[in-house]
Coordinates of C-alpha atoms and ligand atoms in Angstrom, one line a residue:
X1 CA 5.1 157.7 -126.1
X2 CA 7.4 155.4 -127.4
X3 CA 7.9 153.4 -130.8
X4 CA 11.0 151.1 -132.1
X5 CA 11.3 150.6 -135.8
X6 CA 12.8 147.4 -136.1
X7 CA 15.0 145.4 -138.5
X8 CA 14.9 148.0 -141.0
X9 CA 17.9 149.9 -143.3
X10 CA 19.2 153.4 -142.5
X11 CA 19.3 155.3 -145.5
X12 CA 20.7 158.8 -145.0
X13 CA 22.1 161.5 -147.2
X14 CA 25.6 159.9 -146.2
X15 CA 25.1 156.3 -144.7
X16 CA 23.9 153.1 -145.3
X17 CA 23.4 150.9 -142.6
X18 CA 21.2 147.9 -140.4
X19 CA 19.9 149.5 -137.5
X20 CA 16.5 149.5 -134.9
X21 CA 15.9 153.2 -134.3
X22 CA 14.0 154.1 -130.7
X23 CA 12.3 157.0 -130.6
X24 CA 10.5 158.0 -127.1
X25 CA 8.8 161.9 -126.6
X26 CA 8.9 162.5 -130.1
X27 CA 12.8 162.5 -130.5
X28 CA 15.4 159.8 -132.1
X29 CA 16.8 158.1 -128.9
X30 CA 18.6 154.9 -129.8
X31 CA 20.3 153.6 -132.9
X32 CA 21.4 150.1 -133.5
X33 CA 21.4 146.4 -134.1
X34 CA 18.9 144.2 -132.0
X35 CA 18.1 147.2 -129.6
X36 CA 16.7 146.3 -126.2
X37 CA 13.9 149.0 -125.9
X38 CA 11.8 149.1 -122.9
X39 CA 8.5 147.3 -122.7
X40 CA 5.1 148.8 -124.3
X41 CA 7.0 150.8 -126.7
X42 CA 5.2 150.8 -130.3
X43 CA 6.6 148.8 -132.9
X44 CA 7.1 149.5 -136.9
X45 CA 8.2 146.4 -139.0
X46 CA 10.9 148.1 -141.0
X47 CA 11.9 144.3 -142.1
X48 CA 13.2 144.8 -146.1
X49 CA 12.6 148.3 -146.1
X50 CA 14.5 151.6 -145.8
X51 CA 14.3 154.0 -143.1
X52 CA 15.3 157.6 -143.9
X53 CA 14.4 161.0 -142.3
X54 CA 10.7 161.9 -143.3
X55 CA 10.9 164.4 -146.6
X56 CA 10.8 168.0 -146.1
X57 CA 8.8 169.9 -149.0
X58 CA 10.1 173.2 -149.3
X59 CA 7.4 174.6 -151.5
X60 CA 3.7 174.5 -150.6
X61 CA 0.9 177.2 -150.9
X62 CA -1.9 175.9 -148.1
X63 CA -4.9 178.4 -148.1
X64 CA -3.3 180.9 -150.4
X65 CA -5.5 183.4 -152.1
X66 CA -4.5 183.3 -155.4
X67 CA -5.7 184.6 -158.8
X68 CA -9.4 185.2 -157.8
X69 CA -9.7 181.7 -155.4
X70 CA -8.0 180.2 -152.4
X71 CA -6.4 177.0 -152.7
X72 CA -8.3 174.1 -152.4
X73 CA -6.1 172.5 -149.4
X74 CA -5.7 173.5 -145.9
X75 CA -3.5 173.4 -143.4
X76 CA -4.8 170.0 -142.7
X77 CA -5.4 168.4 -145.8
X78 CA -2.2 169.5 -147.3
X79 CA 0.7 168.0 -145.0
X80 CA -2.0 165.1 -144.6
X81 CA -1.5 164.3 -147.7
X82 CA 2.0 164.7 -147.7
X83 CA 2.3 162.6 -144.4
X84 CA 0.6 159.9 -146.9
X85 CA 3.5 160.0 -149.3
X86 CA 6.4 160.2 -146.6
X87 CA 6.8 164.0 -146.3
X88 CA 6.8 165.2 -142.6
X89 CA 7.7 168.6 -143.1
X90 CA 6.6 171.3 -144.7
X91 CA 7.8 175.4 -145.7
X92 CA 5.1 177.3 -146.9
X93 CA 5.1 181.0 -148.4
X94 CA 3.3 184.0 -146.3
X95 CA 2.2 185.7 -149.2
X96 CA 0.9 189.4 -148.2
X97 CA -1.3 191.4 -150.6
X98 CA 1.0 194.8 -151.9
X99 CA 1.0 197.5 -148.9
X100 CA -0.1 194.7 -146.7
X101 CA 2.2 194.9 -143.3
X102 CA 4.1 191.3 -143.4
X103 CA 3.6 190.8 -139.9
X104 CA -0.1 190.9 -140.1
X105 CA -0.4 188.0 -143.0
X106 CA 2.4 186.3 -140.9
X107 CA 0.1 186.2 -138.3
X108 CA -2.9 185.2 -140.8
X109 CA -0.5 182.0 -141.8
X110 CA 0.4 181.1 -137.7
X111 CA -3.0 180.8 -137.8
X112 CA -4.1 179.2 -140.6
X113 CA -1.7 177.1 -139.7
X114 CA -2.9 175.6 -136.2
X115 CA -4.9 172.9 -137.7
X116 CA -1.4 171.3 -139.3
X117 CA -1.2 167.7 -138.6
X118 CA 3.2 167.7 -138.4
X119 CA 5.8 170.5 -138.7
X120 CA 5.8 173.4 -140.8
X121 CA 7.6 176.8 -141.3
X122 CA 7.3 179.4 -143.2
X123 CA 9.2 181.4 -146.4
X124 CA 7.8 185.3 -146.1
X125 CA 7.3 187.0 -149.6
X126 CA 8.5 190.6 -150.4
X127 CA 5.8 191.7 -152.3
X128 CA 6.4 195.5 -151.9
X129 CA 8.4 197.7 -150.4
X130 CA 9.0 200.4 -148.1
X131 CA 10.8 201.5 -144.6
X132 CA 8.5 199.4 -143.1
X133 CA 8.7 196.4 -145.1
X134 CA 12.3 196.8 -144.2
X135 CA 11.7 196.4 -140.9
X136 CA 9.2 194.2 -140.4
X137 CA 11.9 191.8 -142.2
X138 CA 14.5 192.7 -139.1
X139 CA 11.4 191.6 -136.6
X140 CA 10.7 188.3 -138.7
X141 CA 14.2 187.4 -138.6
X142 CA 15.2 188.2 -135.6
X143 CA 12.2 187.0 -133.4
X144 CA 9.8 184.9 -136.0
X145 CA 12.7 182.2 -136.8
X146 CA 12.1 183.5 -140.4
X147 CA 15.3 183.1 -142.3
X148 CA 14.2 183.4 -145.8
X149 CA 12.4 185.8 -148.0
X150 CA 10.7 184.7 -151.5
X151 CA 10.7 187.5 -154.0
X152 CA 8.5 187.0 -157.8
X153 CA 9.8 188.5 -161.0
X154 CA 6.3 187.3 -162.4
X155 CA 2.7 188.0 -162.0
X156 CA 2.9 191.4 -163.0
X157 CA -0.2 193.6 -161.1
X158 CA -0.2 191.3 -158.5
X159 CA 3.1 190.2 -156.6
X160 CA 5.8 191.3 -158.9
X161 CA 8.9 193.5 -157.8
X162 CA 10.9 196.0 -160.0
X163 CA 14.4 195.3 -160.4
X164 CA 15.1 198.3 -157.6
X165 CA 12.7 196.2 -155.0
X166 CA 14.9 193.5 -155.5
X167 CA 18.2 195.1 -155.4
X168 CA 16.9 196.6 -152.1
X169 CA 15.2 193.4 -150.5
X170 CA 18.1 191.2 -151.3
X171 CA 20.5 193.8 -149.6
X172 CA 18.0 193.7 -146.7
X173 CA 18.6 189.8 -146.6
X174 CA 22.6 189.9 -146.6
X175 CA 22.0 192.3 -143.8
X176 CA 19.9 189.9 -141.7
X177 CA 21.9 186.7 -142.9
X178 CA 18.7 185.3 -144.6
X179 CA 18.3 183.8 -147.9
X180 CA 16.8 185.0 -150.5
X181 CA 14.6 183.1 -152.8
X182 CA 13.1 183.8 -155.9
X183 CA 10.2 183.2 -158.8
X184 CA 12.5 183.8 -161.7
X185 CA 10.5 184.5 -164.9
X186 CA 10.1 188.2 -166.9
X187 CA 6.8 189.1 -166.0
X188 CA 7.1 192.5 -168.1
X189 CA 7.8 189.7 -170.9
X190 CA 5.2 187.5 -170.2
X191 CA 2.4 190.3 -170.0
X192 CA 3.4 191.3 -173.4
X193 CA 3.5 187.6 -174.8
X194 CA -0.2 187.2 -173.1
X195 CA -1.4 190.3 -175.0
X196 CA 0.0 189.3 -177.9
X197 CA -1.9 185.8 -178.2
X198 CA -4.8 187.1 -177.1
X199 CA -5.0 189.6 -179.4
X200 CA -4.7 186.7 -182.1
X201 CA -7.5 184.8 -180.5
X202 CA -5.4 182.5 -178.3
X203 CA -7.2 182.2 -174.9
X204 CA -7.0 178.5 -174.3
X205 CA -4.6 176.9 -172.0
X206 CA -2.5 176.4 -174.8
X207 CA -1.5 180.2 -174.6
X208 CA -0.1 179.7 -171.2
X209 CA 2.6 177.8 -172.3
X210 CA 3.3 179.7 -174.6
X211 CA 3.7 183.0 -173.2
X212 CA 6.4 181.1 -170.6
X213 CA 9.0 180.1 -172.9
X214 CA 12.5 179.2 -171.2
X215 CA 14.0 182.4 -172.4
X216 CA 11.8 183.9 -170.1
X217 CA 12.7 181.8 -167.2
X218 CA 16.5 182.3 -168.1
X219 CA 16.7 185.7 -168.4
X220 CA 15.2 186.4 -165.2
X221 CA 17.2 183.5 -163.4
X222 CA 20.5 185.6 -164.8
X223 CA 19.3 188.8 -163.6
X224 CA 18.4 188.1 -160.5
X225 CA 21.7 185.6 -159.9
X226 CA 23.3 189.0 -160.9
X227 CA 21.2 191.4 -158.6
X228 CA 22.2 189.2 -155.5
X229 CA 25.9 189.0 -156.6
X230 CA 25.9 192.6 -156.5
X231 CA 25.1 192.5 -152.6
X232 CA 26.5 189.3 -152.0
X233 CA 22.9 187.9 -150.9
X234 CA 22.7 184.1 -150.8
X235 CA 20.1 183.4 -153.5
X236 CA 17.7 180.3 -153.8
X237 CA 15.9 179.3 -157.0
X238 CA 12.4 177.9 -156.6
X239 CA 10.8 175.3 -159.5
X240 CA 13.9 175.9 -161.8
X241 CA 12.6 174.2 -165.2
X242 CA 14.5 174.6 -168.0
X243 CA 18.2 174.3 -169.5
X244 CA 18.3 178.3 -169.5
X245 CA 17.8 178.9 -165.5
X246 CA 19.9 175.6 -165.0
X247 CA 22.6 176.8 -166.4
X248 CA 22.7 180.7 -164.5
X249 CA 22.7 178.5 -161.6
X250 CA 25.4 176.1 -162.7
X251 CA 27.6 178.6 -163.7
X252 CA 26.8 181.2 -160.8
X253 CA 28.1 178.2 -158.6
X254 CA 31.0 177.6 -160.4
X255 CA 32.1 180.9 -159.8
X256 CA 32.0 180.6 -156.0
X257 CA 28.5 182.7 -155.6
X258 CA 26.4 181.4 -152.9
X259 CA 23.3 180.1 -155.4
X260 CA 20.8 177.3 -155.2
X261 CA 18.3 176.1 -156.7
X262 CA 15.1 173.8 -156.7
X263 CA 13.6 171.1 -158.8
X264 CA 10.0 170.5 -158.7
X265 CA 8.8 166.5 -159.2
X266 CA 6.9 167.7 -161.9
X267 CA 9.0 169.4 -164.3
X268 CA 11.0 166.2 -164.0
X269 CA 8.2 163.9 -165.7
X270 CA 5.6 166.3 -167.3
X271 CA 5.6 167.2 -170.9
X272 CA 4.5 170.3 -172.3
X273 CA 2.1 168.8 -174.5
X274 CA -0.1 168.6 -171.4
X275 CA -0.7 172.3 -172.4
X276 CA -2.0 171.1 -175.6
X277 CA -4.1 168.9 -174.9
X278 CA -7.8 168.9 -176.7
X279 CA -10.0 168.7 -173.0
X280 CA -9.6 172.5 -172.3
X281 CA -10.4 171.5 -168.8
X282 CA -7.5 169.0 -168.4
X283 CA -4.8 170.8 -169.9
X284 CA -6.2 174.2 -167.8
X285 CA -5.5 171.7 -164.6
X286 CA -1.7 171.6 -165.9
X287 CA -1.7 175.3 -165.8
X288 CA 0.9 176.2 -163.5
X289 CA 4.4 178.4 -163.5
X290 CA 6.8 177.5 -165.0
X291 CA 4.7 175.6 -167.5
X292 CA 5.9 171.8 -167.9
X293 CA 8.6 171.4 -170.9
X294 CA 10.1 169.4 -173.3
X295 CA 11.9 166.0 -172.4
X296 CA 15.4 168.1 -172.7
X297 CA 14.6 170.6 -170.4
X298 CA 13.5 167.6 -168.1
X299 CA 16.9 165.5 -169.0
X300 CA 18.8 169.0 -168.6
X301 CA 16.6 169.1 -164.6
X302 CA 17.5 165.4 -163.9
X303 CA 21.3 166.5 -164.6
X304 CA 21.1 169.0 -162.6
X305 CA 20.7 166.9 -159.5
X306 CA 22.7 164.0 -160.3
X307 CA 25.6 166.9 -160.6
X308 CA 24.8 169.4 -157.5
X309 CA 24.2 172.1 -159.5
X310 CA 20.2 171.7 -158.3
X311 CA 19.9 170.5 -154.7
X312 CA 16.7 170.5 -153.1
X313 CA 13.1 168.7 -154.7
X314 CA 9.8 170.1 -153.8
X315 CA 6.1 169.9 -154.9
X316 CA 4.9 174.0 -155.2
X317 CA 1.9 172.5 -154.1
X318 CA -0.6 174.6 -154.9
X319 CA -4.1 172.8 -155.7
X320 CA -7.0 174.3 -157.7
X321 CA -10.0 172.2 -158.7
X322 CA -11.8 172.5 -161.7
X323 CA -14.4 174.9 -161.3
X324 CA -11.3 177.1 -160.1
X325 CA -9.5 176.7 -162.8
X326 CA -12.8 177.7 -164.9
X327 CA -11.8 181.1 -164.4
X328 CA -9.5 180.7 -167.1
X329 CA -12.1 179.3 -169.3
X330 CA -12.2 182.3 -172.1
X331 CA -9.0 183.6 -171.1
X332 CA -5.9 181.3 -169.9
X333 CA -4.3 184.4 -168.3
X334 CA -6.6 184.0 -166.1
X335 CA -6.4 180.6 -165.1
X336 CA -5.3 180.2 -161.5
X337 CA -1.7 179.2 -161.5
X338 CA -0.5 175.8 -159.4
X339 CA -0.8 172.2 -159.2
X340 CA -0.7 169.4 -156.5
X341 CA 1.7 167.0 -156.0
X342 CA 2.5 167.2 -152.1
X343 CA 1.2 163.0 -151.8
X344 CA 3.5 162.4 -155.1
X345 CA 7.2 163.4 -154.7
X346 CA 8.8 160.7 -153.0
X347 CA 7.5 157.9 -155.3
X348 CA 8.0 160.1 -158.3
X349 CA 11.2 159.9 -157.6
X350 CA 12.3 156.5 -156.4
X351 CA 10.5 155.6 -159.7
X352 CA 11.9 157.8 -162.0
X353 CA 15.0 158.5 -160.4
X354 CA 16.9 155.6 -157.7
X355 CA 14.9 153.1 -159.8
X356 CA 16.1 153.9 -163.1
X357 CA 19.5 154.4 -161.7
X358 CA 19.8 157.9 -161.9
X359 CA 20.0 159.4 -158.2
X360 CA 21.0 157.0 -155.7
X361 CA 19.1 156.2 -152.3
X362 CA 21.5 158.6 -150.7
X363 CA 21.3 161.1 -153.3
X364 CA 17.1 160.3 -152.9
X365 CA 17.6 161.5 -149.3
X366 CA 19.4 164.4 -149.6
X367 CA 17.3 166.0 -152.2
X368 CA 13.8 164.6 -150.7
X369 CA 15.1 166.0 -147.5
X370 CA 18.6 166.6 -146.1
X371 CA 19.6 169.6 -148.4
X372 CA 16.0 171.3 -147.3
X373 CA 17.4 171.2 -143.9
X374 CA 20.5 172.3 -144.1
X375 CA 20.1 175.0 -146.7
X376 CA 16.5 176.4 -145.0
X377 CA 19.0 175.5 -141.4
X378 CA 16.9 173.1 -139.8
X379 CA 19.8 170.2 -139.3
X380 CA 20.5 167.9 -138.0
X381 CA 17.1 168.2 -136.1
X382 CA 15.4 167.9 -139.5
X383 CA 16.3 165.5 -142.4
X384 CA 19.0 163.4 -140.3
X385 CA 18.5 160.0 -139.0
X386 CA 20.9 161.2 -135.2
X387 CA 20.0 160.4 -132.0
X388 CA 18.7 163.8 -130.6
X389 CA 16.6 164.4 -134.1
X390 CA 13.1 164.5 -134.5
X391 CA 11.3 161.1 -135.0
X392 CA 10.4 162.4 -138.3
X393 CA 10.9 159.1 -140.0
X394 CA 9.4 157.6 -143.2
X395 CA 10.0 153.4 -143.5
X396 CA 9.9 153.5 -147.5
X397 CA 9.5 149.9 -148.9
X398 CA 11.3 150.3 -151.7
X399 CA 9.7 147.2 -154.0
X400 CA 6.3 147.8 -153.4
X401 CA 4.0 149.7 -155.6
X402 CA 0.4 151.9 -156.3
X403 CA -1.4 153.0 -159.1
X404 CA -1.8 157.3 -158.7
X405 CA -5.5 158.2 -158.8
X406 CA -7.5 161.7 -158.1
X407 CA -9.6 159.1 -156.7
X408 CA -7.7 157.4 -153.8
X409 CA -5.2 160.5 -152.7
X410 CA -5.5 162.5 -149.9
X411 CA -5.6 166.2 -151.1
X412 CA -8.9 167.8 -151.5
X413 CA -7.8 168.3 -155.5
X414 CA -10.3 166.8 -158.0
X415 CA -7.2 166.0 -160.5
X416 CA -4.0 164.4 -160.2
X417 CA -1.3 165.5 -162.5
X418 CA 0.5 161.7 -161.9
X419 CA -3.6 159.9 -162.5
X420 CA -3.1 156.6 -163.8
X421 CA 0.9 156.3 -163.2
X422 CA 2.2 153.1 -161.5
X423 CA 4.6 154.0 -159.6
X424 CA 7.5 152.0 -157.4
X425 CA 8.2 153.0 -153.9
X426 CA 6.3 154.1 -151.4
X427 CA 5.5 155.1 -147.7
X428 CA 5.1 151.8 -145.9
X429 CA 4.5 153.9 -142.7
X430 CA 5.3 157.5 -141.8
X431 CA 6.6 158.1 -138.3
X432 CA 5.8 162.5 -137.4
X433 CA 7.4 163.2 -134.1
X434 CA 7.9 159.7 -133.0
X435 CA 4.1 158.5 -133.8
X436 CA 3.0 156.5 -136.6
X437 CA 0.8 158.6 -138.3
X438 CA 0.3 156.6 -141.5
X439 CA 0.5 152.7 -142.1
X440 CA 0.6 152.3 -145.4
X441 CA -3.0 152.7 -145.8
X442 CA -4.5 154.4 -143.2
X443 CA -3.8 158.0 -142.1
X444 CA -3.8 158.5 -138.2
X445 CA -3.1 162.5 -137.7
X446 CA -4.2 164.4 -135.1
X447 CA -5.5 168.2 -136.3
X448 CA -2.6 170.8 -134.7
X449 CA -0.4 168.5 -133.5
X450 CA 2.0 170.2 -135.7
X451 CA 4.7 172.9 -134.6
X452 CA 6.0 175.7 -135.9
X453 CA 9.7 175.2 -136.7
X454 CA 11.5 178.7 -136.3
X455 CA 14.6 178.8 -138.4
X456 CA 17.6 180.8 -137.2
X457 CA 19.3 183.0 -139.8
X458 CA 23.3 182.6 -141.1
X459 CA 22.6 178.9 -142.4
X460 CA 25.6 177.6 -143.5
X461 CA 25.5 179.2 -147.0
X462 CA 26.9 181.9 -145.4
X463 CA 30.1 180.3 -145.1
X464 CA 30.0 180.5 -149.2
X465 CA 29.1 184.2 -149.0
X466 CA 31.9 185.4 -147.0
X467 CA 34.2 182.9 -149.6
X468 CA 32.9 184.8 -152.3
X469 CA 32.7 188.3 -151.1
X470 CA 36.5 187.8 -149.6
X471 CA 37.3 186.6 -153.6
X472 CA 34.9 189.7 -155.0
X473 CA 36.0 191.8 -152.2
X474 CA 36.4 195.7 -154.0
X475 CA 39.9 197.0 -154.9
X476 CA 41.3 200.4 -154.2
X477 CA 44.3 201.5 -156.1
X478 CA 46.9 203.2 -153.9
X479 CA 48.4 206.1 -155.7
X480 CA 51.5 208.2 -154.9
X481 CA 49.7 212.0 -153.6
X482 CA 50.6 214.3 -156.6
X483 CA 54.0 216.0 -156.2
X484 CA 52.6 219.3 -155.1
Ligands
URQ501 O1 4.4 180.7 -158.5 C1 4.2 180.0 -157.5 O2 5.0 179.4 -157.0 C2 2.8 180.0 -156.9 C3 2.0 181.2 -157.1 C4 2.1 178.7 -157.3 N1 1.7 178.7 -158.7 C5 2.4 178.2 -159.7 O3 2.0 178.2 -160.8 N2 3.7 177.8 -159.5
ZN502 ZN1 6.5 180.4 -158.3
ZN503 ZN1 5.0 178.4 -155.4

């Protein structure tokens, strides 16, 4: 199988350029002007559009039992959807129930997972802990290509970790040269502010919001930037939201300690006053954690990219349909947590972001893709345009637009946090392992084509660990022995 993308530009994290690419067995063979490719190889019209390495979503929940329900996308319709919207990668989260062996629902996920249309990989949450759990972490490290382990402060009863679980499990990760990521909001907090607005008759979706306040998101973001300072465990932020978290990262970075942390397209163009809103149904399908803020937390996220201080983008796809989120109907703590978005990110943020002139098409790439892959150590062979990478390719024509609608997307979801938006930029065709798997209006996947991407540990952030433990390194002081 082969396929030239003709006449199109290179965008990648670094470069800009006019090139053909050739890709033949699934892998990026030639790069160039006017290529001479054999006969009978496909061919994508890349003419006034931008080629750049597919996105890589670093945050998705396919078939996760969550909150009473299981997500309302699969394996299949998930990444389809994402193909749709230019994303050809995927990391999901192995989620095992408390006392669960980590093996056993990493197992459950492989399998799950079979049906995937393009590449995925998977984060493994700590959701417990024991000798066991410490060693199933050494055996999905060392022979799972797992390389990072997702920890929540939040969702106290179910998933949540004590401060000495984390201490522990981040240690665990140093040890094993894995990443550490984590769900930073106070869940002891948040149980108390539920409570608390219950008890005063607050049980619409309103009371969700409410109960998250940034505080809560910043505390935890400090404590547990602190917690893996203590060990000297890289740390990775998921869906940081607001000013508070932003700045423990910032400033955790600025002092040399091996922290990073993710955006999520929505927080970057969602208000908070969706939790407000009169339709109890609508604004319990914007229930999701963090909860969406206001337009200075969102300035404050945007800032955060343009500077570094944020790196990756992601989607924390995670789709509930209304009768799910019904559940929540006389009670929002109850309301199953997550959104969609996984068709979305890419256009969100050529919109919002290269459009407006706040990121540029570089800067697009690398936080749609190439910091992914080089944090989650997947590069070059994810999110680089090289010869020798995967053909994961998306030709994005950068001037041509959609309307966003529940009612043309490709997730099973029933709601679409972006309905109605008109939105610039989009996947003209997406290329998965050198095939063209979407044309711009057609999807063409094949179910289980997609592999399992192992990911070796000591990414490159090690490099900043071993900077920062040599400059936090502990200090003896010599003294003379006592006279006798
Ligand atoms: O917290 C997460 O990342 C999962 C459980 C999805 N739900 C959400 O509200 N973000
Ligand atoms: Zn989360
Ligand atoms: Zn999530």
């Amino acid at each position: 199988m082969s396929l030239l993308i003709k006449d199109g530009t290179v965008v990648t994290a670094e470069h800009t350029y006019l090139a053909d690419i050739y890709c033949e067995e699934g892998i990026i063979k030639g790069i160039g002007e006017n290529l001479e490719v054999p006969s009978g190889a496909d061919v994508v019209d890349a003419g006034e559009a931008l080629v750049m390495p597919g996105g890589i979503d670093p945050h998705t929940h396919m078939e996760l039992p969550f909150m009473g329900t299981v997500t309302a996308d699969d394996f299949l319709s998930g990444p389809s959807a994402g193909l749709a919207g230019g994303t050809t990668m995927i990391i999901d989260f192995v989620i095992p129930s408390p006392e669960q062996s980590l093996l056993e629902a990493f197992d459950t996920w492989m399998a799950n997972a079979q049906k995937a249309p393009s590449d995925y990989s998977f984060h493994v949450a700590v959701t417990w802990w024991s000798d066991q759990v410490r060693e199933e972490m050494g055996i999905l490290a060392r022979e799972r290509g797992v390389n990072s382990f997702k920890h929540f402060m939040a969702y106290k009863g179910a998933i949540m970790l004590d401060d000495e679980m984390l201490l522990k499990s981040f240690e665990r990760c140093q040890e094993l040269g894995a990443m550490a990521t984590v769900h930073a909001e106070n869940g002891e907090l948040i149980y108390h502010l539920q409570n608390k607005l219950l008890a005063m008759g607050i049980t619409g979706p309103e009371g969700h919001v409410q109960s998250r306040p940034p505080e809560v998101e910043g505390e935890a973001t400090q404590r547990a930037i602190t917690v893996a300072g203590a060990v000297n465990a890289p740390l990775y932020v998921v869906h940081c939201s607001c000013k508070q978290s932003l700045g423990a990262i910032a400033a955790a970075r600025a002092n040399g300690q091996a922290v990073y942390g993710e955006a999520l397209a929505q927080h970057l163009v969602i208000d908070e006053s969706t939790h407000y809103l009169p339709d109890q149904a609508l604004a319990a399908a914007h229930i999701m954690s963090p909860p969406f803020r206001s337009k200075e937390h969102r300035d404050a996220i945007w800032g955060g990219l343009q500077s570094g201080a944020l790196q990756t983008t992601a989607t924390d796809h995670c789709a509930f349909c209304a009768p799910q989120k019904a559940l929540g109907k006389d009670n929002f703590a109850m309301t199953p947590n997550g959104c969609g978005g996984i068709e979305d990110r890419l256009s969100i943020l050529w919109d919002r972001g290269v459009k407006t002139g706040l990121i540029t098409p570089n800067e697009f790439v690398r936080i749609t893709s190439t910091a992914a892959a080089k944090i989650f150590n997947v590069y070059p062979r994810k999110g680089e345009i090289r010869i020798g990478s995967d053909a994961d390719i998306v030709v994005w024509d950068p001037e041509a637009s959609r309307t966003v609608s529940a009612s043309t997307h490709h997730s099973n979801m029933d709601f679409n946090l972006y309905e109605g938006m008109h939105l610039t930029g989009l996947a003209r065709a997406t290329v998965s392992h050198g095939k063209k798997v979407w044309d711009g209006s057609e999807l063409h996947v094949e179910t289980g084509v997609g592999q399992y991407i192992s990911r070796p540990t000591y990414s490159n952030v090690f490099d900043r660990v071993r900077k920062y433990e040599a400059l936090n390194a502990p200090r003896r002081v010599e003294r003379a022995e006592a006279a006798e």
